[in-house]
Short mmCIF file of C-alpha atoms in Angstrom, two decimals:
data_model
loop_
_atom_site.label_atom_id
_atom_site.label_comp_id
_atom_site.label_asym_id
_atom_site.label_seq_id
_atom_site.Cartn_x
_atom_site.Cartn_y
_atom_site.Cartn_z
CA MET A 145 -6.29 14.42 48.17
CA THR A 146 -6.36 10.63 48.10
CA THR A 147 -5.25 8.69 45.09
CA ASP A 148 -7.64 6.24 43.52
CA PRO A 149 -5.97 2.83 43.96
CA LYS A 150 -7.53 1.76 40.66
CA SER A 151 -5.95 4.59 38.74
CA HIS A 152 -3.03 3.77 36.51
CA VAL A 153 -0.79 5.37 33.97
CA LYS A 154 -2.26 5.27 30.49
CA ILE A 155 -0.26 4.02 27.53
CA ARG A 156 0.75 6.99 25.39
CA ASN A 157 1.01 6.51 21.63
CA ASN A 158 2.26 8.99 19.04
CA ILE A 159 0.23 8.84 15.84
CA LEU A 160 0.88 10.32 12.41
CA ILE A 161 -1.91 10.79 9.85
CA VAL A 162 -1.06 11.83 6.29
CA ASP A 163 -3.89 12.51 3.85
CA ASP A 164 -4.70 15.36 1.49
CA HIS A 165 -8.37 15.43 2.53
CA PRO A 166 -8.93 17.26 5.84
CA PHE A 167 -12.28 15.60 6.51
CA ILE A 168 -10.67 12.15 6.23
CA ILE A 169 -7.97 13.17 8.70
CA GLN A 170 -10.69 14.33 11.08
CA GLY A 171 -12.50 11.01 10.71
CA TYR A 172 -9.33 9.11 11.61
CA LYS A 173 -8.76 11.35 14.61
CA ASN A 174 -12.34 10.85 15.84
CA ALA A 175 -11.94 7.09 15.68
CA ILE A 176 -8.50 6.99 17.29
CA THR A 177 -9.42 9.19 20.23
CA ARG A 178 -12.37 6.93 21.03
CA TYR A 179 -10.24 3.80 21.09
CA ASN A 180 -10.04 2.30 24.60
CA PRO A 181 -9.79 5.69 26.38
CA ASP A 182 -9.30 4.08 29.79
CA GLU A 183 -6.04 2.50 28.62
CA TYR A 184 -4.59 4.80 25.97
CA GLU A 185 -3.74 8.42 25.31
CA PHE A 186 -2.82 9.62 21.84
CA ASP A 187 -0.72 12.48 20.54
CA ILE A 188 -1.76 12.95 16.93
CA SER A 189 0.26 14.77 14.27
CA GLN A 190 -1.07 15.34 10.78
CA ALA A 191 0.23 16.24 7.33
CA LYS A 192 -1.51 16.99 4.04
CA ASP A 193 1.13 15.97 1.49
CA CYS A 194 4.57 14.41 1.07
CA GLU A 195 6.39 17.66 1.78
CA SER A 196 4.69 18.41 5.09
CA ALA A 197 5.01 14.76 6.07
CA TYR A 198 8.73 14.84 5.29
CA THR A 199 9.17 17.87 7.55
CA ILE A 200 7.49 16.07 10.43
CA ILE A 201 9.16 12.68 9.95
CA THR A 202 12.68 14.14 9.74
CA ASP A 203 12.24 16.55 12.65
CA THR A 204 14.77 15.35 15.22
CA ASN A 205 12.77 17.00 18.03
CA ILE A 206 9.71 14.83 17.41
CA GLN A 207 9.17 11.65 19.39
CA PRO A 208 9.13 8.59 17.10
CA PHE A 209 5.66 7.63 15.95
CA ASP A 210 4.10 4.38 17.10
CA ILE A 211 1.58 4.14 14.26
CA ALA A 212 1.32 6.04 10.96
CA PHE A 213 -1.75 6.20 8.73
CA LEU A 214 -0.64 6.98 5.16
CA ASP A 215 -2.80 7.57 2.11
CA ILE A 216 -0.94 6.12 -0.89
CA SER A 217 -2.04 8.81 -3.36
CA MET A 218 -1.12 12.36 -2.38
CA PRO A 219 0.77 15.45 -3.63
CA SER A 220 4.43 14.63 -4.16
CA TYR A 221 7.63 16.26 -2.91
CA GLU A 222 9.86 15.85 -5.94
CA GLU A 223 12.85 17.58 -4.35
CA LYS A 224 13.16 14.62 -1.95
CA PHE A 225 11.91 11.99 -4.42
CA LEU A 226 8.75 11.38 -2.43
CA TYR A 227 5.82 10.63 -4.71
CA SER A 228 3.39 8.60 -2.62
CA GLY A 229 2.50 7.10 0.72
CA GLU A 230 4.70 4.15 -0.21
CA ASP A 231 7.73 6.44 -0.35
CA LEU A 232 6.74 7.97 2.99
CA ALA A 233 6.46 4.47 4.48
CA LYS A 234 10.06 3.78 3.43
CA LEU A 235 11.16 7.12 4.89
CA ILE A 236 9.46 6.34 8.20
CA SER A 237 11.09 2.91 8.29
CA GLU A 238 14.49 4.58 7.95
CA HIS A 239 13.89 7.18 10.68
CA MET A 240 11.50 5.28 12.96
CA PRO A 241 11.94 1.53 12.36
CA ASN A 242 9.53 0.58 15.15
CA CYS A 243 6.64 2.59 13.73
CA LYS A 244 3.73 0.47 12.53
CA ILE A 245 2.48 1.48 9.08
CA ILE A 246 -1.17 1.44 7.97
CA LEU A 247 -1.57 2.20 4.26
CA LEU A 248 -4.89 3.28 2.80
CA THR A 249 -5.63 3.28 -0.90
CA MET A 250 -8.25 3.53 -3.62
CA PHE A 251 -6.25 1.09 -5.79
CA THR A 252 -8.04 -2.19 -6.41
CA GLU A 253 -5.70 -3.79 -8.98
CA PHE A 254 -4.23 -7.05 -7.73
CA LEU A 255 -0.74 -6.45 -9.08
CA LYS A 256 -0.57 -3.04 -7.38
CA ILE A 257 -1.75 -4.51 -4.07
CA LYS A 258 0.71 -7.38 -4.35
CA THR A 259 3.55 -4.94 -5.07
CA ILE A 260 2.65 -2.84 -2.01
CA ILE A 261 2.68 -5.92 0.21
CA SER A 262 5.98 -7.24 -1.16
CA LYS A 263 7.84 -3.91 -1.11
CA ILE A 264 6.39 -2.24 2.00
CA ASN A 265 4.94 -5.14 4.00
CA PRO A 266 2.68 -2.77 5.95
CA ASN A 267 1.15 -3.68 9.29
CA GLY A 268 -2.20 -2.64 7.88
CA LEU A 269 -3.54 -2.29 4.33
CA VAL A 270 -7.03 -0.96 3.72
CA ILE A 271 -9.02 -0.31 0.54
CA LYS A 272 -10.77 3.00 1.19
CA ASN A 273 -14.05 1.68 -0.21
CA ASP A 274 -14.03 -0.85 2.66
CA LEU A 275 -13.52 1.86 5.25
CA THR A 276 -16.16 2.65 7.84
CA PHE A 277 -15.81 4.03 11.35
CA ASP A 278 -16.05 0.52 12.81
CA GLU A 279 -13.64 -0.87 10.21
CA LEU A 280 -11.08 1.76 11.12
CA LEU A 281 -11.34 0.86 14.80
CA VAL A 282 -10.90 -2.85 14.02
CA ALA A 283 -7.83 -2.08 11.89
CA PHE A 284 -6.36 0.13 14.58
CA ASP A 285 -7.05 -2.42 17.32
CA THR A 286 -5.45 -5.21 15.27
CA VAL A 287 -2.31 -3.24 14.47
CA ILE A 288 -1.83 -1.83 17.97
CA LYS A 289 -1.87 -5.45 19.20
CA ASN A 290 1.06 -6.25 16.87
CA GLU A 291 -1.06 -8.16 14.37
CA VAL A 292 -1.42 -7.55 10.62
CA TYR A 293 -4.69 -6.22 9.23
CA TYR A 294 -5.91 -6.46 5.62
CA SER A 295 -9.36 -5.15 4.75
CA LYS A 296 -12.03 -7.39 3.23
CA SER A 297 -11.40 -6.51 -0.43
CA ILE A 298 -7.68 -7.18 -0.10
CA LEU A 299 -8.26 -10.57 1.50
CA GLU A 300 -10.67 -11.47 -1.29
CA MET A 301 -8.13 -10.41 -3.92
CA LEU A 302 -5.34 -12.43 -2.33
CA GLU A 303 -7.57 -15.50 -2.09
CA SER A 304 -8.86 -15.29 -5.67
CA HIS A 305 -5.53 -14.85 -7.46
CA ASP A 306 -2.69 -17.24 -8.02
CA ASN A 307 0.04 -15.75 -5.83
CA SER A 308 2.67 -18.14 -7.17
CA ILE A 309 2.88 -16.32 -10.51
CA GLU A 310 5.95 -14.10 -10.77
CA ILE A 311 7.15 -12.41 -13.95
CA ASP A 312 10.06 -10.07 -14.59
CA LEU A 313 10.15 -6.56 -16.02
CA PHE A 314 10.64 -7.67 -19.65
CA ASP A 315 7.63 -10.01 -19.41
CA LYS A 316 5.53 -7.17 -18.00
CA GLN A 317 6.67 -4.85 -20.80
CA ILE A 318 5.85 -7.45 -23.45
CA LEU A 319 2.37 -7.92 -22.02
CA PHE A 320 1.90 -4.16 -21.76
CA HIS A 321 2.77 -3.56 -25.42
CA LEU A 322 0.65 -6.50 -26.58
CA SER A 323 -2.27 -5.10 -24.57
CA LYS A 324 -1.88 -1.79 -26.44
CA GLY A 325 -2.13 -3.58 -29.79
CA THR A 326 1.58 -3.53 -30.63
CA LYS A 327 2.62 -6.42 -32.87
CA ALA A 328 5.27 -8.73 -31.42
CA ALA A 329 7.57 -7.96 -34.37
CA ASP A 330 7.53 -4.28 -33.40
CA ILE A 331 8.18 -4.71 -29.67
CA PRO A 332 12.02 -4.71 -30.04
CA GLN A 333 11.64 -1.02 -30.89
CA TYR A 334 10.51 -0.44 -27.29
CA ILE A 335 12.49 -2.92 -25.18
CA PRO A 336 16.13 -4.03 -25.69
CA ILE A 337 15.65 -7.71 -26.49
CA SER A 338 15.43 -9.60 -29.79
CA LEU A 339 12.29 -10.82 -31.50
CA ASN A 340 13.39 -14.42 -30.87
CA ALA A 341 13.68 -13.66 -27.15
CA ILE A 342 10.23 -12.05 -27.18
CA GLU A 343 8.67 -15.08 -28.88
CA LEU A 344 10.36 -17.38 -26.34
CA ARG A 345 9.06 -15.27 -23.48
CA LYS A 346 5.55 -15.29 -24.98
CA SER A 347 5.71 -19.08 -25.15
CA ASN A 348 6.85 -19.27 -21.52
CA LEU A 349 4.08 -16.89 -20.44
CA LYS A 350 1.47 -19.05 -22.18
CA GLU A 351 2.82 -22.10 -20.36
CA LEU A 352 2.86 -20.20 -17.06
CA LEU A 353 -0.75 -19.14 -17.58
CA GLN A 354 -1.72 -22.63 -18.74
CA LEU A 355 -2.63 -21.54 -22.27
CA THR A 356 -1.99 -24.53 -24.52
CA GLU A 357 -2.65 -22.42 -27.59
CA GLY A 358 -4.09 -19.05 -28.49
CA HIS A 359 -3.32 -15.68 -29.98
CA ASP A 360 -1.72 -12.64 -28.36
CA ALA A 361 -5.19 -11.38 -27.37
CA ASP A 362 -5.78 -14.60 -25.41
CA LEU A 363 -2.46 -14.16 -23.62
CA VAL A 364 -3.32 -10.56 -22.72
CA ARG A 365 -6.79 -11.53 -21.50
CA GLU A 366 -5.48 -14.29 -19.25
CA ALA A 367 -2.70 -12.03 -17.91
CA ARG A 368 -5.37 -9.48 -16.95
CA ASN A 369 -7.42 -12.18 -15.25
CA LYS A 370 -4.39 -13.14 -13.19
CA GLY A 371 -3.67 -9.52 -12.25
CA LEU A 372 -0.35 -9.41 -14.11
CA ILE A 373 -1.41 -6.36 -16.11
CA PHE A 374 -4.32 -3.94 -15.80
#
């Protein structure tokens, strides 16, 4: 038998898909297996929750994954303190630091998206409402080429919000309690700082959000508009 001189060894990639909806997993698999079949071969592993994903990721007999698709919301594995796809992403980074992470989510709140980017810094981040077969292929193609992919809704969010605004945990708690109708005088019951400190922080928040004057309701409304609370 003669060998075709044009034949070549295909690039083999190990893929992990974690999602608690079997039909979504199948959709990902259908897209991946159709990606550039003349150049690539894929070994695909799948898991339905944090526990089954943990078993796969920590299996020393498994070849490290090249790309992992992780749904952010899924059944937790409390015994190992794994509550989401974000926790699985951190676990993968510990065991397989070269694995590219693509996170998929239904979350559309700016602060949540910003937190995911700052803490996980995934290679891909996709809002599920943006996801189509073609979109998935574009995301996969972008990430496999060592580029970062954000879906349309995420790009729009990042462009429309002021990314320079950073507040600490106490500021977030103050805004949260104000948004629930708690009076400023009562907030020291919930967080360990004085009323004077709370009033100072409120004043700083108004300056940060460019509110020259206004009541607590105005502060809460503007904080929501900036994605600081939801």
